[in-house]
Coordinates of C-alpha atoms in Angstrom, one line a residue:
X1 CA 18.1 11.7 -23.0
X2 CA 15.2 9.5 -24.1
X3 CA 13.2 7.5 -21.6
X4 CA 13.2 3.8 -22.3
X5 CA 10.1 1.9 -21.2
X6 CA 11.3 -1.5 -19.7
X7 CA 9.8 -4.8 -20.9
X8 CA 6.8 -6.1 -18.9
X9 CA 8.8 -8.7 -16.9
X10 CA 11.4 -6.0 -16.2
X11 CA 8.7 -3.8 -14.7
X12 CA 7.5 -6.6 -12.5
X13 CA 11.0 -7.5 -11.4
X14 CA 11.8 -3.9 -10.5
X15 CA 8.5 -3.6 -8.6
X16 CA 9.4 -6.8 -6.7
X17 CA 12.9 -5.4 -5.9
X18 CA 11.3 -2.1 -4.6
X19 CA 8.9 -4.1 -2.5
X20 CA 11.8 -6.1 -1.0
X21 CA 13.7 -2.9 -0.3
X22 CA 10.6 -1.4 1.4
X23 CA 10.3 -4.5 3.5
X24 CA 14.0 -4.4 4.4
X25 CA 14.0 -0.8 5.3
X26 CA 10.9 -1.1 7.5
X27 CA 12.3 -4.2 9.2
X28 CA 15.6 -2.4 9.9
X29 CA 13.8 0.5 11.4
X30 CA 11.8 -1.5 13.9
X31 CA 14.1 -4.5 14.5
X32 CA 15.7 -3.1 17.7
X33 CA 12.3 -3.2 19.4
X34 CA 12.5 -7.0 19.3
X35 CA 16.2 -7.1 20.2
X36 CA 16.2 -4.6 23.1
X37 CA 17.3 -7.0 25.8
X38 CA 20.0 -8.8 23.6
X39 CA 21.6 -5.5 22.5
X40 CA 21.4 -4.1 26.0
X41 CA 23.2 -7.0 27.5
X42 CA 25.8 -7.4 24.8
X43 CA 26.8 -3.7 24.6
X44 CA 26.3 -3.1 28.3
X45 CA 23.9 -0.2 27.9
X46 CA 20.4 0.4 29.4
X47 CA 17.3 -0.7 27.6
X48 CA 16.2 2.9 27.3
X49 CA 19.5 3.7 25.5
X50 CA 18.7 1.0 23.0
X51 CA 15.3 2.5 22.6
X52 CA 16.9 5.7 21.4
X53 CA 18.1 3.7 18.3
X54 CA 14.5 3.7 17.2
X55 CA 13.8 7.3 18.3
X56 CA 16.9 8.7 16.6
X57 CA 16.0 6.8 13.5
X58 CA 12.6 8.4 13.2
X59 CA 13.8 11.9 13.9
X60 CA 16.6 11.5 11.3
X61 CA 14.0 10.5 8.6
X62 CA 11.8 13.4 9.6
X63 CA 14.5 16.0 9.4
X64 CA 16.4 14.7 6.3
X65 CA 13.7 13.6 3.9
X66 CA 13.0 17.0 2.2
X67 CA 16.6 18.3 2.1
X68 CA 17.9 15.0 0.6
X69 CA 15.2 15.1 -2.0
X70 CA 16.2 18.7 -2.9
X71 CA 19.9 17.8 -3.1
X72 CA 19.3 14.8 -5.5
X73 CA 16.6 16.5 -7.5
X74 CA 18.6 16.3 -10.8
X75 CA 20.1 12.9 -10.3
X76 CA 18.7 10.0 -12.3
X77 CA 16.5 7.8 -10.1
X78 CA 18.3 4.6 -10.9
X79 CA 21.6 6.1 -9.6
X80 CA 19.8 7.4 -6.5
X81 CA 18.2 4.0 -5.7
X82 CA 21.5 2.2 -6.2
X83 CA 23.3 4.6 -3.8
X84 CA 20.6 4.2 -1.2
X85 CA 20.7 0.4 -1.3
X86 CA 24.5 0.5 -1.0
X87 CA 24.0 2.7 2.0
X88 CA 21.5 0.1 3.5
X89 CA 23.9 -2.8 2.9
X90 CA 26.9 -1.0 4.3
X91 CA 25.1 0.4 7.3
X92 CA 23.6 -3.0 8.1
X93 CA 27.0 -4.7 8.0
X94 CA 28.6 -2.0 10.1
X95 CA 25.7 -2.4 12.7
X96 CA 26.2 -6.2 12.7
X97 CA 30.0 -5.7 13.4
X98 CA 29.5 -3.0 16.0
X99 CA 31.2 -3.6 19.4
X100 CA 30.1 -0.2 20.9
X101 CA 26.8 1.5 21.3
X102 CA 28.0 4.7 19.5
X103 CA 29.1 2.8 16.4
X104 CA 25.8 1.0 16.3
X105 CA 24.0 4.4 16.6
X106 CA 26.0 5.8 13.8
X107 CA 25.2 2.9 11.6
X108 CA 21.5 3.2 12.4
X109 CA 21.5 6.9 11.5
X110 CA 23.1 6.1 8.1
X111 CA 20.3 3.6 7.4
X112 CA 17.8 6.3 8.4
X113 CA 19.3 8.8 6.0
X114 CA 19.0 6.2 3.2
X115 CA 15.4 5.5 4.1
X116 CA 14.5 9.2 4.3
X117 CA 15.2 9.5 0.6
X118 CA 14.1 6.0 -0.4
X119 CA 10.4 6.7 0.4
X120 CA 10.5 9.9 -1.7
X121 CA 12.0 8.2 -4.7
X122 CA 10.4 4.8 -4.6
X123 CA 6.8 5.9 -5.3
X124 CA 7.4 7.9 -8.5
X125 CA 9.7 5.2 -9.9
X126 CA 7.3 2.3 -9.2
X127 CA 4.2 4.2 -10.4
X128 CA 6.0 5.5 -13.5
X129 CA 6.6 1.9 -14.7
X130 CA 2.9 1.2 -15.1
X131 CA -0.2 2.9 -16.7
X132 CA -1.7 5.8 -14.7
X133 CA -5.0 4.0 -14.2
X134 CA -3.4 1.4 -11.9
X135 CA -1.5 4.0 -9.7
X136 CA -3.4 3.1 -6.6
X137 CA -2.8 -0.6 -7.0
X138 CA 0.9 0.0 -7.3
X139 CA 1.0 2.2 -4.2
X140 CA -1.0 -0.4 -2.4
X141 CA 1.4 -3.2 -3.4
X142 CA 4.3 -1.2 -2.0
X143 CA 2.5 -0.5 1.2
X144 CA 1.7 -4.3 1.7
X145 CA 5.5 -4.9 1.4
X146 CA 6.2 -2.3 4.1
X147 CA 3.5 -3.7 6.4
X148 CA 4.9 -7.2 6.1
X149 CA 7.9 -5.9 8.0
X150 CA 5.8 -5.6 11.1
X151 CA 3.9 -8.8 10.6
X152 CA 6.8 -11.0 9.4
X153 CA 10.1 -9.1 9.3
X154 CA 10.5 -8.0 12.9
X155 CA 9.1 -11.2 14.5
X156 CA 11.3 -13.3 12.2
X157 CA 14.4 -11.1 12.9
X158 CA 13.7 -11.2 16.7
X159 CA 13.4 -15.0 16.6
X160 CA 16.6 -15.4 14.6
X161 CA 18.5 -13.0 16.9
X162 CA 17.3 -15.0 19.9
X163 CA 18.3 -18.3 18.4
X164 CA 21.8 -17.1 17.4
X165 CA 22.9 -13.5 18.2
X166 CA 21.5 -10.1 17.5
X167 CA 23.9 -9.2 14.7
X168 CA 22.7 -12.2 12.6
X169 CA 19.4 -10.7 11.4
X170 CA 21.3 -7.5 10.4
X171 CA 23.5 -9.6 8.1
X172 CA 20.3 -11.1 6.6
X173 CA 19.0 -7.6 5.9
X174 CA 22.2 -6.7 4.1
X175 CA 21.7 -9.8 2.0
X176 CA 18.2 -8.7 1.1
X177 CA 19.5 -5.3 0.2
X178 CA 22.0 -6.9 -2.2
X179 CA 19.2 -8.7 -4.1
X180 CA 17.3 -5.4 -4.5
X181 CA 20.4 -3.6 -5.6
X182 CA 21.4 -6.1 -8.3
X183 CA 17.9 -6.2 -9.7
X184 CA 17.4 -2.4 -9.9
X185 CA 21.0 -1.8 -11.2
X186 CA 20.4 -4.2 -14.0
X187 CA 16.8 -3.7 -15.0
X188 CA 15.7 -0.2 -14.2
X189 CA 16.4 2.3 -17.1
X190 CA 18.3 5.5 -16.5
X191 CA 16.1 8.6 -16.9
X192 CA 15.9 12.1 -15.7
X193 CA 13.8 12.6 -12.5
X194 CA 11.4 14.9 -14.2
X195 CA 10.5 12.4 -16.9
X196 CA 7.5 10.1 -16.8
X197 CA 3.9 10.6 -15.9
X198 CA 4.6 10.1 -12.2
X199 CA 7.1 12.9 -11.9
X200 CA 4.4 15.5 -11.3
X201 CA 0.9 15.4 -9.7
X202 CA -2.0 14.5 -11.9
X203 CA -4.2 17.1 -10.3
X204 CA -1.9 19.8 -8.7
X205 CA -3.6 21.5 -5.8
X206 CA -1.6 23.4 -3.2
X207 CA -4.5 23.6 -0.9
X208 CA -5.3 19.9 -1.0
X209 CA -1.6 19.2 -0.5
X210 CA -1.5 21.3 2.7
X211 CA -4.7 19.6 3.9
X212 CA -3.4 16.1 3.4
X213 CA 0.0 16.9 5.0
X214 CA -1.7 18.4 8.0
X215 CA -4.2 15.6 8.4
X216 CA -1.5 12.9 8.0
X217 CA 0.7 14.5 10.6
X218 CA -2.1 14.8 13.1
X219 CA -3.2 11.2 12.4
X220 CA 0.4 9.9 12.9
X221 CA 0.8 11.9 16.1
X222 CA -2.4 10.6 17.5
X223 CA -1.7 7.0 16.5
X224 CA 1.7 6.8 18.1
X225 CA 0.6 8.6 21.2
X226 CA -1.2 5.4 22.0
X227 CA 0.5 2.7 19.9
X228 CA 3.9 3.3 21.5
X229 CA 2.3 2.1 24.8
X230 CA -0.1 -0.6 23.4
X231 CA 1.7 -3.4 25.3
X232 CA 1.3 -1.6 28.6
X233 CA -2.3 -0.9 27.8
X234 CA -3.2 -4.4 27.0
X235 CA -1.5 -5.7 30.1
X236 CA -2.6 -3.2 32.7
X237 CA -6.0 -2.0 31.4
X238 CA -7.3 -5.0 29.5
X239 CA -5.8 -7.6 31.8
X240 CA -4.2 -9.8 29.2
X241 CA -1.2 -12.1 30.1
X242 CA 2.2 -11.4 28.5
X243 CA 1.8 -14.4 26.2
X244 CA -1.6 -13.2 25.0
X245 CA -0.3 -9.7 24.5
X246 CA 2.3 -11.1 22.1
X247 CA -0.4 -12.8 20.1
X248 CA -2.5 -9.6 20.1
X249 CA 0.5 -7.7 18.9
X250 CA 0.8 -10.0 16.0
X251 CA -3.0 -9.7 15.3
X252 CA -2.5 -5.9 15.2
X253 CA 0.1 -6.4 12.5
X254 CA -2.2 -8.8 10.5
X255 CA -5.0 -6.2 10.7
X256 CA -2.6 -3.6 9.4
X257 CA -1.7 -5.8 6.5
X258 CA -5.4 -6.6 5.7
X259 CA -6.2 -2.9 5.9
X260 CA -3.6 -1.9 3.3
X261 CA -4.6 -4.8 1.0
X262 CA -8.2 -3.7 1.0
X263 CA -7.5 0.0 0.7
X264 CA -5.1 -0.6 -2.1
X265 CA -7.9 -2.0 -4.2
X266 CA -10.0 1.2 -3.6
X267 CA -7.5 4.0 -4.0
X268 CA -7.9 4.4 -7.7
X269 CA -11.7 4.7 -7.5
X270 CA -12.1 6.6 -4.2
X271 CA -8.9 8.5 -3.4
X272 CA -10.5 11.1 -1.2
X273 CA -12.9 8.8 0.6
X274 CA -10.3 6.1 1.5
X275 CA -8.1 8.6 3.4
X276 CA -11.1 10.0 5.4
X277 CA -12.4 6.5 6.1
X278 CA -9.0 5.3 7.3
X279 CA -8.6 8.3 9.7
X280 CA -12.1 8.0 11.0
X281 CA -11.6 4.2 11.6
X282 CA -8.4 5.0 13.6
X283 CA -10.3 7.5 15.7
X284 CA -13.0 5.0 16.5
X285 CA -10.4 2.3 17.4
X286 CA -8.4 4.6 19.8
X287 CA -11.4 6.2 21.5
X288 CA -13.0 2.8 21.7
X289 CA -9.9 1.4 23.5
X290 CA -10.1 4.4 25.9
X291 CA -13.8 4.0 26.6
X292 CA -14.2 0.2 26.6
X293 CA -10.6 -1.2 26.8
X294 CA -11.2 -2.7 30.3
X295 CA -13.4 -5.3 28.6
X296 CA -11.1 -7.9 26.9
X297 CA -13.5 -8.7 24.0
X298 CA -14.1 -5.0 23.3
X299 CA -10.4 -4.3 23.5
X300 CA -9.7 -6.9 20.8
X301 CA -12.3 -5.4 18.5
X302 CA -11.0 -1.8 18.8
X303 CA -7.4 -3.0 18.6
X304 CA -8.1 -4.6 15.3
X305 CA -9.9 -1.4 14.0
X306 CA -6.9 0.7 15.0
X307 CA -4.5 -1.8 13.4
X308 CA -6.6 -2.0 10.2
X309 CA -6.4 1.8 9.8
X310 CA -2.8 2.6 10.8
X311 CA -1.2 1.4 7.5
X312 CA -3.9 2.7 5.2
X313 CA -3.7 6.2 6.5
X314 CA 0.0 6.6 5.4
X315 CA -0.7 4.7 2.2
X316 CA -3.6 7.0 1.3
X317 CA -1.6 10.1 2.1
X318 CA 1.2 8.9 -0.2
X319 CA -1.3 8.3 -3.0
X320 CA -2.8 11.7 -2.5
X321 CA 0.7 13.2 -2.8
X322 CA 1.1 11.6 -6.2
X323 CA -2.2 13.2 -7.2
X324 CA -2.2 16.7 -5.7
X325 CA 1.6 17.6 -5.5
X326 CA 1.9 21.2 -6.6
X327 CA 5.3 20.5 -8.0
X328 CA 7.5 17.4 -8.3
X329 CA 6.0 14.3 -6.6
X330 CA 9.3 13.3 -5.1
X331 CA 9.4 16.6 -3.1
X332 CA 5.8 16.0 -2.0
X333 CA 6.5 12.4 -0.9
X334 CA 9.6 13.6 1.0
X335 CA 7.5 16.2 2.8
X336 CA 4.8 13.6 3.6
X337 CA 7.4 11.1 4.9
X338 CA 9.1 13.7 7.0
X339 CA 5.9 15.0 8.4
X340 CA 4.7 11.5 9.2
X341 CA 7.9 10.6 11.0
X342 CA 7.8 13.9 12.9
X343 CA 4.2 12.9 13.9
X344 CA 5.6 9.5 15.2
X345 CA 8.2 11.2 17.4
X346 CA 5.7 13.8 18.6
X347 CA 3.1 11.2 19.4
X348 CA 5.5 9.1 21.4
X349 CA 6.5 12.2 23.4
X350 CA 2.9 13.3 24.0
X351 CA 1.9 9.8 25.1
X352 CA 4.8 9.7 27.5
X353 CA 3.9 13.0 28.9
X354 CA 0.3 12.0 29.4
X355 CA 1.5 8.7 31.0
X356 CA 3.5 10.6 33.6
X357 CA 0.5 12.8 34.4
X358 CA -2.4 10.3 34.3
X359 CA -2.4 6.7 33.1
X360 CA -2.1 4.7 29.9
X361 CA -5.8 5.1 29.1
X362 CA -5.2 8.9 28.9
X363 CA -2.6 8.3 26.2
X364 CA -5.3 6.7 24.0
X365 CA -7.7 9.5 24.8
X366 CA -5.2 12.1 23.7
X367 CA -4.3 10.1 20.6
X368 CA -8.0 9.6 19.7
X369 CA -8.7 13.3 20.0
X370 CA -5.7 14.2 17.8
X371 CA -7.1 11.8 15.2
X372 CA -10.5 13.4 15.5
X373 CA -8.7 16.7 14.7
X374 CA -7.3 15.0 11.6
X375 CA -10.9 14.0 10.6
X376 CA -12.0 17.6 11.2
X377 CA -9.3 18.9 8.8
X378 CA -10.4 16.6 6.0
X379 CA -14.1 17.2 6.5
X380 CA -13.5 21.0 6.8
X381 CA -11.8 21.0 3.4
X382 CA -14.7 19.0 1.9
X383 CA -17.3 21.5 3.3
X384 CA -15.3 24.5 2.0
X385 CA -15.0 22.9 -1.4
X386 CA -18.8 22.1 -1.4
X387 CA -19.6 25.7 -0.4
X388 CA -17.3 27.1 -3.0
X389 CA -18.9 24.9 -5.7
X390 CA -22.3 26.1 -4.7
X391 CA -21.3 29.8 -4.8
X392 CA -19.8 29.2 -8.3
X393 CA -23.0 27.6 -9.5
X394 CA -25.1 30.6 -8.3
X395 CA -22.9 33.2 -9.9
X396 CA -22.4 31.4 -13.2
X397 CA -24.0 33.4 -16.0
X398 CA -27.3 32.2 -17.4
X399 CA -26.5 30.6 -20.8
X400 CA -30.1 29.8 -21.8
X401 CA -31.4 31.5 -24.9
X402 CA -33.0 34.8 -24.2
X403 CA -36.8 35.1 -24.6
X404 CA -37.8 37.3 -27.5
X405 CA -39.4 40.6 -26.8
X406 CA -43.2 40.9 -26.2
X407 CA -43.6 37.3 -25.1
X408 CA -42.7 35.8 -28.4
X409 CA -41.1 32.3 -28.5
X410 CA -37.3 32.4 -29.2
X411 CA -38.0 30.4 -32.4
X412 CA -40.5 32.9 -33.7
X413 CA -39.0 35.5 -36.0
X414 CA -39.6 39.1 -35.1
X415 CA -42.0 41.0 -37.2
X416 CA -40.4 43.6 -39.3
X417 CA -42.0 47.1 -39.1

């Protein structure tokens, strides 16, 4: 089978369709957060039970990402994406028509299964459409689309659900999925998964892969140990009113969007530094909230820092997976997505445990220290690499010309006897 490179406008259209799909999946994942009360009242279940719709979603993505990538390893990416988008559309419609909690939960888990594989497949497909030198820009563009779900998708879906009924935004999500499906089905060429420059890492490095995976998981765990309870923190510790907290929550999302936009422009030039900088910024934001969050002005500053780092951390780890994957990039991206979602679930659990033992400030302290651990992993790898390079330089054989015997210049011929 010969790979056919699509026309330039086809590439842009497919990239736009993938961006729309990323926006739709991320909105679907987080939409129940804004519709908790409406769903609870309509289905006659507790608010905490509705919260499990988000928790179960994240756990499913964490568990299913790598196995699904392995199962579909030989299937053309166009067919995989079409199947995933059909799954998104069907599950969204089933969720909208649900009259029981368990049917809604089943529909959510189906969406989660589709998303688990989508993040593994989307990156190599999108990056493979464009020259390798703009890889970071493409990853950044996709991340902007995903971040818009928090800034625009969830608030808009919440408003629409409040103005009509909670199933209505789910129907809208199904419609967005149809647009992505039609575009990809018509314009994306059919090719084998191992074809194209994005199918394998540009600089395969198993040690770097393990380092990034570990650092990303620690960072996600730390972030969501605090972020899960950010509304409680801003109200109880910083003293903001509920209306102000809603505005600050939106500001957090805007900071996240700005962070991925700025980082996307730097990924191609500074792939290692952008990840370390994003993780360090997150640590400063979380520990700053713990230490100075009682002051409203300081709380806003550190909240923006934390928001500005949250999106870039995941984006930078995804970009590193495309660089250092020791094998296929879709497997590496699946592992990264699964580890990140496992970190989200673990972080929420750790934050809840700390909350029951201390207070909400303690959750941010725990999250900040976990993020510092992520920084230590990245810096430790850098120090080891520097030490190894220094040892190599010392043991490298001297390649300079040997000096002639008896103090003669190398250029002076020896006297024959």
